[in-house]
Short mmCIF file of C-alpha atoms and ligand atoms in Angstrom, two decimals:
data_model
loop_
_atom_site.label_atom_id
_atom_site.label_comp_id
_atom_site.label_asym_id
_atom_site.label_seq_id
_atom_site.Cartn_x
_atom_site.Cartn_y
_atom_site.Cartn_z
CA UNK A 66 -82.18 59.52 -128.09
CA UNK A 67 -81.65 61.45 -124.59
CA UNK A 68 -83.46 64.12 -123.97
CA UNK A 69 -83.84 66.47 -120.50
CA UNK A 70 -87.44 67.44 -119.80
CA UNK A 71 -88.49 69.79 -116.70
CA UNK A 72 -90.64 68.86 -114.19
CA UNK A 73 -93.38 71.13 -115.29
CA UNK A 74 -93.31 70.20 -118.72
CA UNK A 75 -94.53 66.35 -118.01
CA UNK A 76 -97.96 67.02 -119.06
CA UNK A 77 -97.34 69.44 -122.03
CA UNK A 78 -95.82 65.84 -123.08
CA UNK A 79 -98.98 63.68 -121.82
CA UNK A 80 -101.02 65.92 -123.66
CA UNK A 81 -99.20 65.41 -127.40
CA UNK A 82 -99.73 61.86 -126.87
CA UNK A 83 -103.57 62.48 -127.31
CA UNK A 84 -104.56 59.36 -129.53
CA UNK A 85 -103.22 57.19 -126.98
CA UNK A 86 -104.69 55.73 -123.33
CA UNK A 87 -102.06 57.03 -120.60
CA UNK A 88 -101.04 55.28 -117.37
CA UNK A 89 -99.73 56.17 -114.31
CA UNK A 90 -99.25 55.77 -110.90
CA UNK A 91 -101.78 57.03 -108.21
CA UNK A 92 -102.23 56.73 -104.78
CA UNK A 93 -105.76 55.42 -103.58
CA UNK A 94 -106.71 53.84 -100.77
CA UNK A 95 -103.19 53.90 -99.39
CA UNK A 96 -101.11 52.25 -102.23
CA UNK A 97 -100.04 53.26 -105.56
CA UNK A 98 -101.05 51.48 -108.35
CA UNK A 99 -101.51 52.17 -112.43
CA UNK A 100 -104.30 54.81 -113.19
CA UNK A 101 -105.57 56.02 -116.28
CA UNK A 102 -104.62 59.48 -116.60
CA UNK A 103 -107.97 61.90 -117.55
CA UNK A 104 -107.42 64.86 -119.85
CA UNK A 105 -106.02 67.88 -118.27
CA UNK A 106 -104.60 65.97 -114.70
CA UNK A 107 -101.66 66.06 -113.24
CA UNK A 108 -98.88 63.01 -112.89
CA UNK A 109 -97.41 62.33 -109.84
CA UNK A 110 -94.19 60.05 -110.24
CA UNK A 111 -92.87 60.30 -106.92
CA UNK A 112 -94.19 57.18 -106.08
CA UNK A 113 -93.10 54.27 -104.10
CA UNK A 114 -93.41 51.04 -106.25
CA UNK A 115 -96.79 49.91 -107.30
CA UNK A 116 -98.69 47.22 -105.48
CA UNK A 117 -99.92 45.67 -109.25
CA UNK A 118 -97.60 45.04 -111.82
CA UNK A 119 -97.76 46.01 -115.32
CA UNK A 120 -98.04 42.52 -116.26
CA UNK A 121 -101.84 43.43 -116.16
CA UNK A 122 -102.05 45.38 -119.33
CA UNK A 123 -101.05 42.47 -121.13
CA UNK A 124 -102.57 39.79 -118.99
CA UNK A 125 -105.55 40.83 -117.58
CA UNK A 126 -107.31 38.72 -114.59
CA UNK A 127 -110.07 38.08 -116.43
CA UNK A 128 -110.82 38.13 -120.42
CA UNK A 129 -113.10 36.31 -122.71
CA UNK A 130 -111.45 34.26 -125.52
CA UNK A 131 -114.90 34.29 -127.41
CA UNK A 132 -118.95 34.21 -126.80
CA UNK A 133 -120.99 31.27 -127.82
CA UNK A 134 -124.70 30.77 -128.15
CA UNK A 135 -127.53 28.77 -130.04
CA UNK A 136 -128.99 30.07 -133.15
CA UNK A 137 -131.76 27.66 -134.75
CA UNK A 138 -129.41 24.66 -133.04
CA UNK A 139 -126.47 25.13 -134.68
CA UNK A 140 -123.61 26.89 -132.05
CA UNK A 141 -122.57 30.34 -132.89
CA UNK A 142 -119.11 32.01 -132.15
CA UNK A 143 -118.43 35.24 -131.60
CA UNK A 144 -114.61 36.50 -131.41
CA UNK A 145 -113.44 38.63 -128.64
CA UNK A 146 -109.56 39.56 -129.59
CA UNK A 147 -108.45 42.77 -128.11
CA UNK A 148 -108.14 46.10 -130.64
CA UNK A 149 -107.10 48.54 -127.84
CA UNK A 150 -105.83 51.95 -128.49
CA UNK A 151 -101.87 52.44 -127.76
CA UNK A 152 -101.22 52.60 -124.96
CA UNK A 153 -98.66 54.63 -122.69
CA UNK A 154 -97.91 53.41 -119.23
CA UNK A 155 -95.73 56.27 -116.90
CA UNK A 156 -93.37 55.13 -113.86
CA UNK A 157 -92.81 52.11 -114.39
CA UNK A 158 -90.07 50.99 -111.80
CA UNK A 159 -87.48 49.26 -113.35
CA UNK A 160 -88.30 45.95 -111.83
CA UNK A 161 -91.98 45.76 -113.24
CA UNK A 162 -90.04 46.53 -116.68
CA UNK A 163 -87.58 43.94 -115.93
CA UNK A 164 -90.82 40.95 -116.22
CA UNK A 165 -91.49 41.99 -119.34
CA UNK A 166 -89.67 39.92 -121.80
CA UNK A 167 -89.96 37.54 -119.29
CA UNK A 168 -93.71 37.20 -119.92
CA UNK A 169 -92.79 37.85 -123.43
CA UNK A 170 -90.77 34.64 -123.90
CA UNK A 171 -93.65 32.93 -122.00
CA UNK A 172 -96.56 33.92 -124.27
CA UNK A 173 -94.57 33.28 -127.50
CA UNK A 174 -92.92 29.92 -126.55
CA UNK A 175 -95.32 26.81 -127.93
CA UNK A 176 -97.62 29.00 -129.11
CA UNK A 177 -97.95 33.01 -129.58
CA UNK A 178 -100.72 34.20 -128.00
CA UNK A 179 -102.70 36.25 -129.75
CA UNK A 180 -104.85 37.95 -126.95
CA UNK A 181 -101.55 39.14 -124.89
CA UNK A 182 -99.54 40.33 -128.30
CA UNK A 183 -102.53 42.46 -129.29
CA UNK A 184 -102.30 44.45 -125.79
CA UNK A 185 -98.33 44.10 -126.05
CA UNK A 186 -97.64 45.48 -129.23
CA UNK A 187 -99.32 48.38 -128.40
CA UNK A 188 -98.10 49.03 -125.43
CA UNK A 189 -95.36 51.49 -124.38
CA UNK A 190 -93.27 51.62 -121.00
CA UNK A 191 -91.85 54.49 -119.95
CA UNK A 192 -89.78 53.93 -116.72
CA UNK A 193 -88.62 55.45 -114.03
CA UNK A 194 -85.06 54.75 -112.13
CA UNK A 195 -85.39 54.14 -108.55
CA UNK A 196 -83.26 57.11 -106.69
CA UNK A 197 -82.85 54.53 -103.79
CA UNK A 198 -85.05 51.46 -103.01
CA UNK A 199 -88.35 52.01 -102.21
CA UNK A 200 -88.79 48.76 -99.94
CA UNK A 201 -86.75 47.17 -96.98
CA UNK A 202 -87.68 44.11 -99.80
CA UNK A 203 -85.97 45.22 -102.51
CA UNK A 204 -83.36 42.74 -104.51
CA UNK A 205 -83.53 43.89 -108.12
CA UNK A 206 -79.51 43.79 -107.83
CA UNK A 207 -79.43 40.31 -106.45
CA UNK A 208 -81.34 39.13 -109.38
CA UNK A 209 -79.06 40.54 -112.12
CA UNK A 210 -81.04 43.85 -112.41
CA UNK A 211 -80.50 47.39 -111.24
CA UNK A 212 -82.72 50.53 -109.66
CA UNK A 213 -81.84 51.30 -113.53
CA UNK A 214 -82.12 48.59 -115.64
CA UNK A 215 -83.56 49.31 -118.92
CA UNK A 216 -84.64 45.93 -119.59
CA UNK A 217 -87.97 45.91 -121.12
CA UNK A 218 -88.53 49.44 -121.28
CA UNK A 219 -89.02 51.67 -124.24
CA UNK A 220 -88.11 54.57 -122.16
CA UNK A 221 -85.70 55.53 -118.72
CA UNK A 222 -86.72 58.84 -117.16
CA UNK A 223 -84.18 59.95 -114.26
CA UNK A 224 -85.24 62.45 -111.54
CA UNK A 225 -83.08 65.04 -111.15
CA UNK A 226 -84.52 66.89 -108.57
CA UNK A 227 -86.47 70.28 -111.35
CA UNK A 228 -86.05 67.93 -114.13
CA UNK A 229 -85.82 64.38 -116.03
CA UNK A 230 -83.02 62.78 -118.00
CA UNK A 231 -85.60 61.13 -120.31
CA UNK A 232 -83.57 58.24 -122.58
CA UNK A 233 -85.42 56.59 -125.43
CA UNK A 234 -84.49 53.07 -125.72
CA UNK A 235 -86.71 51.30 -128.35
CA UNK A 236 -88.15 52.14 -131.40
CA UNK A 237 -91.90 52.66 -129.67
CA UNK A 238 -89.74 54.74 -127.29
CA UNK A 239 -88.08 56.89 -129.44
CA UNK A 240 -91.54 57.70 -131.25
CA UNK A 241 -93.34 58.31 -128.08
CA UNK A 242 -90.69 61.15 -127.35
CA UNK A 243 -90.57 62.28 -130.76
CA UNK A 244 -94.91 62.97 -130.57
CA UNK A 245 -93.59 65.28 -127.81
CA UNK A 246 -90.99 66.79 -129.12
CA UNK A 247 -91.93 70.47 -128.01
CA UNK A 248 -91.89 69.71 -124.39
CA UNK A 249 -87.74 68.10 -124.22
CA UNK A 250 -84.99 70.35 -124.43
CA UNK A 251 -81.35 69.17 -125.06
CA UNK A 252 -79.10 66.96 -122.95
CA UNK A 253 -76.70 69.92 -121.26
CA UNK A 254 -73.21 69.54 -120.03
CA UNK A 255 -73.06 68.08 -117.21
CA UNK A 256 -76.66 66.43 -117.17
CA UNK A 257 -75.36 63.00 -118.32
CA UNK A 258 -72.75 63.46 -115.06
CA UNK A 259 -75.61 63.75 -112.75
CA UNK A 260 -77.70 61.33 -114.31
CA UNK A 261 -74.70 59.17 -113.71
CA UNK A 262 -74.22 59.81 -109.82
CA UNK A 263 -77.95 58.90 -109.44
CA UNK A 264 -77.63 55.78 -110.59
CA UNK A 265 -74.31 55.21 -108.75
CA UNK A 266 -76.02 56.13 -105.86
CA UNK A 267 -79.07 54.41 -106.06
CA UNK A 268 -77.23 51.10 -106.35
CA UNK A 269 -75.00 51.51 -103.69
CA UNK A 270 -77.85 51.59 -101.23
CA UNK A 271 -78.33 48.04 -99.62
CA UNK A 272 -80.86 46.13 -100.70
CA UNK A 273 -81.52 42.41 -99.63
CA UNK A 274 -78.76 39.95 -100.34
CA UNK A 275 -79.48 36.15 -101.96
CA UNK A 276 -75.89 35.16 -101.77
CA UNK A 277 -74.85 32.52 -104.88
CA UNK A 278 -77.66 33.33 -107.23
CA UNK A 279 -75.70 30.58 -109.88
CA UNK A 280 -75.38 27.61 -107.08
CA UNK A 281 -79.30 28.43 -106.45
CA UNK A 282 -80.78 26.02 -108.66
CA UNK A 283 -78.69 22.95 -107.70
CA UNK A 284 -79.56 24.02 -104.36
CA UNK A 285 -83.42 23.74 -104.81
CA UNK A 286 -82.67 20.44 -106.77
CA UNK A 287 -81.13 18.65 -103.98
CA UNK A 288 -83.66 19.80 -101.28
CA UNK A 289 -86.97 18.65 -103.61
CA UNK A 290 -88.03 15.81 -100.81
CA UNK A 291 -86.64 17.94 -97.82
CA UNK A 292 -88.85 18.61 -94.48
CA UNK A 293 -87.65 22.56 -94.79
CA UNK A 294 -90.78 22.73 -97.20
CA UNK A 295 -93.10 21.93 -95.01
CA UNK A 296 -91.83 23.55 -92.05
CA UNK A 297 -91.29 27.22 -94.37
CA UNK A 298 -94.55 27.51 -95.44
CA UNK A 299 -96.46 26.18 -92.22
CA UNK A 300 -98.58 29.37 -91.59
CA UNK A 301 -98.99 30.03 -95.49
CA UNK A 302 -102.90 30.53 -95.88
CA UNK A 303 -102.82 29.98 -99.97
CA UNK A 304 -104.15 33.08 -100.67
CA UNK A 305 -102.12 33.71 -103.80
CA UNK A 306 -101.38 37.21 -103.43
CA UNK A 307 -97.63 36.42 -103.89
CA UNK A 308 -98.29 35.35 -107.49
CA UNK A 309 -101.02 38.11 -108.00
CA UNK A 310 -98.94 40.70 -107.39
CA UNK A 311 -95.91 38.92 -108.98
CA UNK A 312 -94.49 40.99 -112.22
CA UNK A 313 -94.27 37.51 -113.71
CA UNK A 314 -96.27 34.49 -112.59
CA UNK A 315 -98.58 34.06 -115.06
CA UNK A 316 -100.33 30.77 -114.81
CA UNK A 317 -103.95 30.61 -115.86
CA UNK A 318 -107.07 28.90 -116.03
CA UNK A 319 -110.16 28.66 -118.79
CA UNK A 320 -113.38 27.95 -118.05
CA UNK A 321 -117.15 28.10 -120.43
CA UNK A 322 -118.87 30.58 -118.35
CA UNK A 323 -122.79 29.82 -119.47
CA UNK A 324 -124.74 33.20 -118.96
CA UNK A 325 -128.50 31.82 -120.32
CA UNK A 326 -128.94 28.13 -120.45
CA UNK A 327 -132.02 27.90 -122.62
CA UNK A 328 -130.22 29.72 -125.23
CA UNK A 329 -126.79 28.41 -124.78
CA UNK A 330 -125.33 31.98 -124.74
CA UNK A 331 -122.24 31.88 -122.26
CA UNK A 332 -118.18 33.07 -122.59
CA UNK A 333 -114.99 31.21 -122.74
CA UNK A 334 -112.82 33.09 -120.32
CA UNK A 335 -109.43 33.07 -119.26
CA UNK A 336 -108.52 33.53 -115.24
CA UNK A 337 -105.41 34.15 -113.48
CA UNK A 338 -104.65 31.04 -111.34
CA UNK A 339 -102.48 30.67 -108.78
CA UNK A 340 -99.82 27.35 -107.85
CA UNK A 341 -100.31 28.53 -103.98
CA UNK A 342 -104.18 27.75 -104.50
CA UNK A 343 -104.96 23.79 -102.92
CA UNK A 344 -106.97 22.97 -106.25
CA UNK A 345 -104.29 24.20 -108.53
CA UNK A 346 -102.69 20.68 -109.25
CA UNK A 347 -105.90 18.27 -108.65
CA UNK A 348 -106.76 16.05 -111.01
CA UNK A 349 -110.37 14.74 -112.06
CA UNK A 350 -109.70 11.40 -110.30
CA UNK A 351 -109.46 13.31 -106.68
CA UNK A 352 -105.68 12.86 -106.50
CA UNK A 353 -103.90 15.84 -105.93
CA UNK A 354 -99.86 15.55 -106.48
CA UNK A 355 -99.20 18.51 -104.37
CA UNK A 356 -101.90 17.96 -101.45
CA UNK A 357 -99.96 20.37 -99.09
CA UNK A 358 -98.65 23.61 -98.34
CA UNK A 359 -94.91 22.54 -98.70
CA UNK A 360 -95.39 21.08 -101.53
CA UNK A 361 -96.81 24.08 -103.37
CA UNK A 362 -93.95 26.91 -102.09
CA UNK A 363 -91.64 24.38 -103.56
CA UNK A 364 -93.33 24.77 -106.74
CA UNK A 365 -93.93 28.90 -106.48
CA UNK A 366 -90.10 29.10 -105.54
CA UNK A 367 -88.93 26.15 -107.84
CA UNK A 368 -90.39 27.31 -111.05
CA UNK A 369 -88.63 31.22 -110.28
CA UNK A 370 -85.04 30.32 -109.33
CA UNK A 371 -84.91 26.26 -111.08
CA UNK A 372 -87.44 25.61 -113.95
CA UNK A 373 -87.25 28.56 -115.45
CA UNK A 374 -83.53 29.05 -115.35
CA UNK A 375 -83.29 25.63 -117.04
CA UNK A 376 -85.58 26.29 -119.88
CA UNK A 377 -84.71 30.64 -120.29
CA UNK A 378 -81.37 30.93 -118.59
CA UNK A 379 -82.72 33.66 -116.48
CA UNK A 380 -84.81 33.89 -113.43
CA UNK A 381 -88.16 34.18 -113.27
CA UNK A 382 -88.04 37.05 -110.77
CA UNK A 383 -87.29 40.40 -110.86
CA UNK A 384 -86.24 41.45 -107.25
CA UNK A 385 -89.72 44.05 -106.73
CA UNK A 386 -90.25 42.56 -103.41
CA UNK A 387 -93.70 42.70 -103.20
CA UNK A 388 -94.67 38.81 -102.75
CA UNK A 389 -92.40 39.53 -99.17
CA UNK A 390 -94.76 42.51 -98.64
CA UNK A 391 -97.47 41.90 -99.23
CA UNK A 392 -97.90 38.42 -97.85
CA UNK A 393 -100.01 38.06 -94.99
CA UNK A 394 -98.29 35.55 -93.12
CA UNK A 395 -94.73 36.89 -94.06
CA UNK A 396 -93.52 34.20 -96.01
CA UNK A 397 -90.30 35.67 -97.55
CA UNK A 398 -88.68 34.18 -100.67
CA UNK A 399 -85.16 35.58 -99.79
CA UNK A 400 -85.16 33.86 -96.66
CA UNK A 401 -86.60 30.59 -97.92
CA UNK A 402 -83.59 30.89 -100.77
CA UNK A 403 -81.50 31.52 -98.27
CA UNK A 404 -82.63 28.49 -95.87
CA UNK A 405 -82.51 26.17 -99.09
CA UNK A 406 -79.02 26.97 -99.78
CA UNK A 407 -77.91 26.50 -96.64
CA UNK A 408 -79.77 22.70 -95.98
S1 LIG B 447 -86.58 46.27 -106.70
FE1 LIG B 447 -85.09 47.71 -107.65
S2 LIG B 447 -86.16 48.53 -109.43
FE2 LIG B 447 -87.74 47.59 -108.11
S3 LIG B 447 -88.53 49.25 -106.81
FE3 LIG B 447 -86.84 48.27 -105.67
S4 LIG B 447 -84.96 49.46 -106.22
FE4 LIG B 447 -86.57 49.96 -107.74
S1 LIG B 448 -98.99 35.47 -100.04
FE1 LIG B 448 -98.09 34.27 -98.35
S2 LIG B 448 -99.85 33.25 -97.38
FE2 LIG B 448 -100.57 33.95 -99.40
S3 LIG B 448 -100.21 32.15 -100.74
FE3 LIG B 448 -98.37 33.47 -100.91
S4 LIG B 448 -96.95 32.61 -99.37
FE4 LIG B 448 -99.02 31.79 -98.87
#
């Protein structure tokens, strides 16, 4: 289904889809980032890309699995699984969209997991195509994407300029333009021209090269005991926000949180964790198999562009940019590809 919806008739939209919680981005305390949209405000898509992915409405940082506690001795459990409304998430940039069924394939693999498919199922993307790239950091094209891919959306909107081209591309997609029916009007001649020449034009703006994204892997292989390890990630300071922010890292911890002690009430909660973190790897015993810094980009850049390649055929990276940005030290992972493939 393609559709062409004006500018001003974005909310008249928001507004049919009334049963459901609605996203978008906002800017607040200078970034954008996903917002729930109140009755009767405004969306503003002309937004850069967002500094958290949409990974989080599936995955959130924290959630409890279940609640325990004592009754006359004998333990009690309580479950916790998610029953949120649907849920409709606005501008999301292709690249966010693009982790998706990355996280997808991760969550159903040995096991499907039942807290992120209750969020997931329920969840709607409506994306936005990127005019032009909205970071020097950019590589969505080097990565087998595009400023607009519609992998892993349910829906592409195009600016163009007083109006959207506004494509449904999944089932969930299709529906969530169908509640709003009143607000599209038809596809016109020469709409699906322009729509066109945005998209040829957005991709034919440079964005940050990676050279031989096939010969990568081998590449990474062959430099596993290098020194370029150590030397690359010398001033890293392990904070993690390159896998916080990533669309797809998704590596996690669970811990018994104990609230009361004399009644043995407490949670069982699941935590983002991070492979950049020293304590990620360290076992009971005190050994720790990767002790230092080099050791652990190896592993952040090893399990995007080798392990995961191996066991999905695909990388585990979606070009947004934002662990390059965002990192306090400016470890880039372009450059350390780049550095790898050249050693
Ligand atoms: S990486 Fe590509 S899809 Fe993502 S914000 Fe940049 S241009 Fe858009
Ligand atoms: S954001 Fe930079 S400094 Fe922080 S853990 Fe990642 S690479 Fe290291």
């Amino acid at each position: 289904m393609e559709k062409i919806l004006n500018q001003e008739k974005l909310r008249e939209w928001v507004d049919m889809l009334d049963d459901c919680e609605v996203y978008a981005p906002a800017f607040a305390d200078s970034v954008w980032n996903y917002a729930r949209v109140e009755a009767g405000t405004d969306i503003d898509l002309s937004h850069t890309n967002t500094i958290g992915s949409v990974k989080e409405f599936v995955f959130p940082q924290r959630e409890v699995f279940f609640r325990f506690e004592k009754k006359d001795g004998v333990p009690v459990l309580t479950a916790t699984l998610p029953d949120p409304k649907p849920t409709v998430v606005f501008g999301v940039r292709p690249c966010d969209g693009r982790g998706m069924p990355r996280n997808d394939t991760v969550f159903n693999k040995e096991f499907e997991d039942p807290y992120y498919w209750a969020r997931r199922d329920k969840l709607t993307l409506v994306g936005l195509a990127c005019n032009q790239p909205h970071s020097p950091n950019c590589f969505c094209q080097s990565v087998g994407g595009s400023p607009h891919s519609e992998d892993g959306l349910d829906i592409l909107m195009t600016d163009l300029g007083d109006r959207f081209h506004v494509k449904g591309i999944t089932v969930k997609g299709v529906e969530a333009m169908e509640r709003g029916r009143d607000a599209f009007g038809a596809v016109r001649d020469g709409d699906q021209a322009e729509t066109e020449k945005v998209h040829d034009t957005s991709r034919s703006h440079p964005q940050r090269p990676l050279g031989n994204l096939d010969a990568i892997p081998e590449a990474i292989r062959e430099s596993f005991d290098s020194p370029l390890w150590a030397d690359m990630a010398q001033h890293c300071i392990g904070c993690g926000i390159c896998t916080f922010l990533c669309p797809t890292c998704h590596c996690f911890d669970i811990n018994d949180e104990v609230i009361s002690p004399t009644t043995g009430e407490g949670e069982r909660v699941r935590t983002w964790d991070n492979c950049q973190f020293p304590d990620f790897t360290m076992h009971t015993s005190g050994h720790n198999p990767r002790a230092d810094l080099g050791s652990r980009l190896r592993q952040r850049v090893s399990h995007k562009f080798l392990y995961f390649v191996e066991n999905h055929k695909t990388q585990q990276c979606t070009g947004c940019g934002r662990c390059i940005t965002e990192c306090p030290v400016g470890i880039d992972i372009v450059a350390v590809l780049e550095r790898v493939s050249q050693s």
